[in-house]
Coordinates of C-alpha atoms and ligand atoms in Angstrom, one line a residue:
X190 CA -23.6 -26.2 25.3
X191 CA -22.4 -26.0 29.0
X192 CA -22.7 -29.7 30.5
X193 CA -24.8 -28.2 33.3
X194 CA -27.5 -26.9 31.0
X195 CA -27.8 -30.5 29.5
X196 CA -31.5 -31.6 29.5
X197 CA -31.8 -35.0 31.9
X198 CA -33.5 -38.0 30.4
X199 CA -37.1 -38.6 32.1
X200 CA -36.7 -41.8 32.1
X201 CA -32.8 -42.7 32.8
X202 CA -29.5 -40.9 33.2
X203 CA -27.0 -41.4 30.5
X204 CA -23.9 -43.0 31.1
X205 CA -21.9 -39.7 30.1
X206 CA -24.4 -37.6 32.7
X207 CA -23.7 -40.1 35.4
X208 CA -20.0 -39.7 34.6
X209 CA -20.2 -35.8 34.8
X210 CA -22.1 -35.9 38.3
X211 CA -19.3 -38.0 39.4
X212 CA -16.5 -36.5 38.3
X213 CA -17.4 -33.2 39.4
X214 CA -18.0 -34.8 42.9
X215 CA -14.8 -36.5 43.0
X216 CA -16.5 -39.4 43.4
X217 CA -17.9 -38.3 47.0
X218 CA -21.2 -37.7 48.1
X219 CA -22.6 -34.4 47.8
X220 CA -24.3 -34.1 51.5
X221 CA -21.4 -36.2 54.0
X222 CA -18.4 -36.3 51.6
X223 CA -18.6 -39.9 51.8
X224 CA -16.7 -41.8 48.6
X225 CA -19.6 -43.3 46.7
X226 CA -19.3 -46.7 45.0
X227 CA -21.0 -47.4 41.7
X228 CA -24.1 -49.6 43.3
X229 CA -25.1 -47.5 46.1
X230 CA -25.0 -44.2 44.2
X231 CA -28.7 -42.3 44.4
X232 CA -29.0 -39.0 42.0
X233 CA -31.2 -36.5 42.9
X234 CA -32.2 -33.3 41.4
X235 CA -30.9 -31.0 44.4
X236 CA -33.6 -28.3 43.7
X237 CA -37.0 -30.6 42.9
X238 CA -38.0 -29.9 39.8
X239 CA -41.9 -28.8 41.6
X240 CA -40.4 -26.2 42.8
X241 CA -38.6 -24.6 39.9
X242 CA -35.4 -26.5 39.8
X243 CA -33.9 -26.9 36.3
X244 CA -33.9 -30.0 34.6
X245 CA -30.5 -30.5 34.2
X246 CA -27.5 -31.9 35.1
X247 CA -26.1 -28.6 36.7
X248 CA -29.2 -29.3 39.2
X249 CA -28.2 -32.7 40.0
X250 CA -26.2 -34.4 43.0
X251 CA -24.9 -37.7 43.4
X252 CA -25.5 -38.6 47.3
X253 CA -24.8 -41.7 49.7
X254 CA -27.7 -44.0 50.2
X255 CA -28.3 -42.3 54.0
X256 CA -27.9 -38.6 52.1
X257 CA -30.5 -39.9 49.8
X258 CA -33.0 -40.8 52.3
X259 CA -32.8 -37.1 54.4
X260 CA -32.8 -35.4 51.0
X261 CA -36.2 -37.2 50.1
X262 CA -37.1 -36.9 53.5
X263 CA -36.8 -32.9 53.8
X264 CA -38.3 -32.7 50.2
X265 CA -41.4 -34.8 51.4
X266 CA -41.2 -32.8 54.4
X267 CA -41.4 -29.0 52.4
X268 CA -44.4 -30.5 50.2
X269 CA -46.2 -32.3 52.7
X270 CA -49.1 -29.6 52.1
X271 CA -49.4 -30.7 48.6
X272 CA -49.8 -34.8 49.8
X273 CA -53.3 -35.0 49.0
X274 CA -53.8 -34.6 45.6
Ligands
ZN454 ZN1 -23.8 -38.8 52.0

């Protein structure tokens, strides 16, 4: 099996899927290019999952604390219809 198709925990990311992100990142963030270090490292499924992203580690990005924050942001944004639920 591809490592992209692997299925990500619900719960937690493996230590082996964290290193795959990484690695194919070169260690940089996915939205600035910014070098990421090991404690400020957010992973985010790059197409939400609620709107028929894959559960899988092909879908996920490594970002920057700041990249995180505009990435939840716009994904809040896109969904704000579906707020009141
Ligand atoms: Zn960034």
């Amino acid at each position: 099996m591809h490592f992209d198709d692997m299925p990500i925990g619900d719960a937690y990311l493996t230590h082996e899927a964290v290193q795959a992100v990484l690695e194919r990142q070169d260690n940089l963030c996915a939205g600035c290019g910014t070098p990421l270090d090991a404690v400020s490292t957010y992973f985010d499924l790059r197409q939400p999952v609620i709107r028929g992203g894959p559960h899988t580690l092909g879908n996920l990005a490594a970002l920057c604390p700041s990249c995180h924050l505009n990435h939840m942001r716009r994904i809040r944004g896109e969904f704000a219809d579906h707020r009141n639920k």
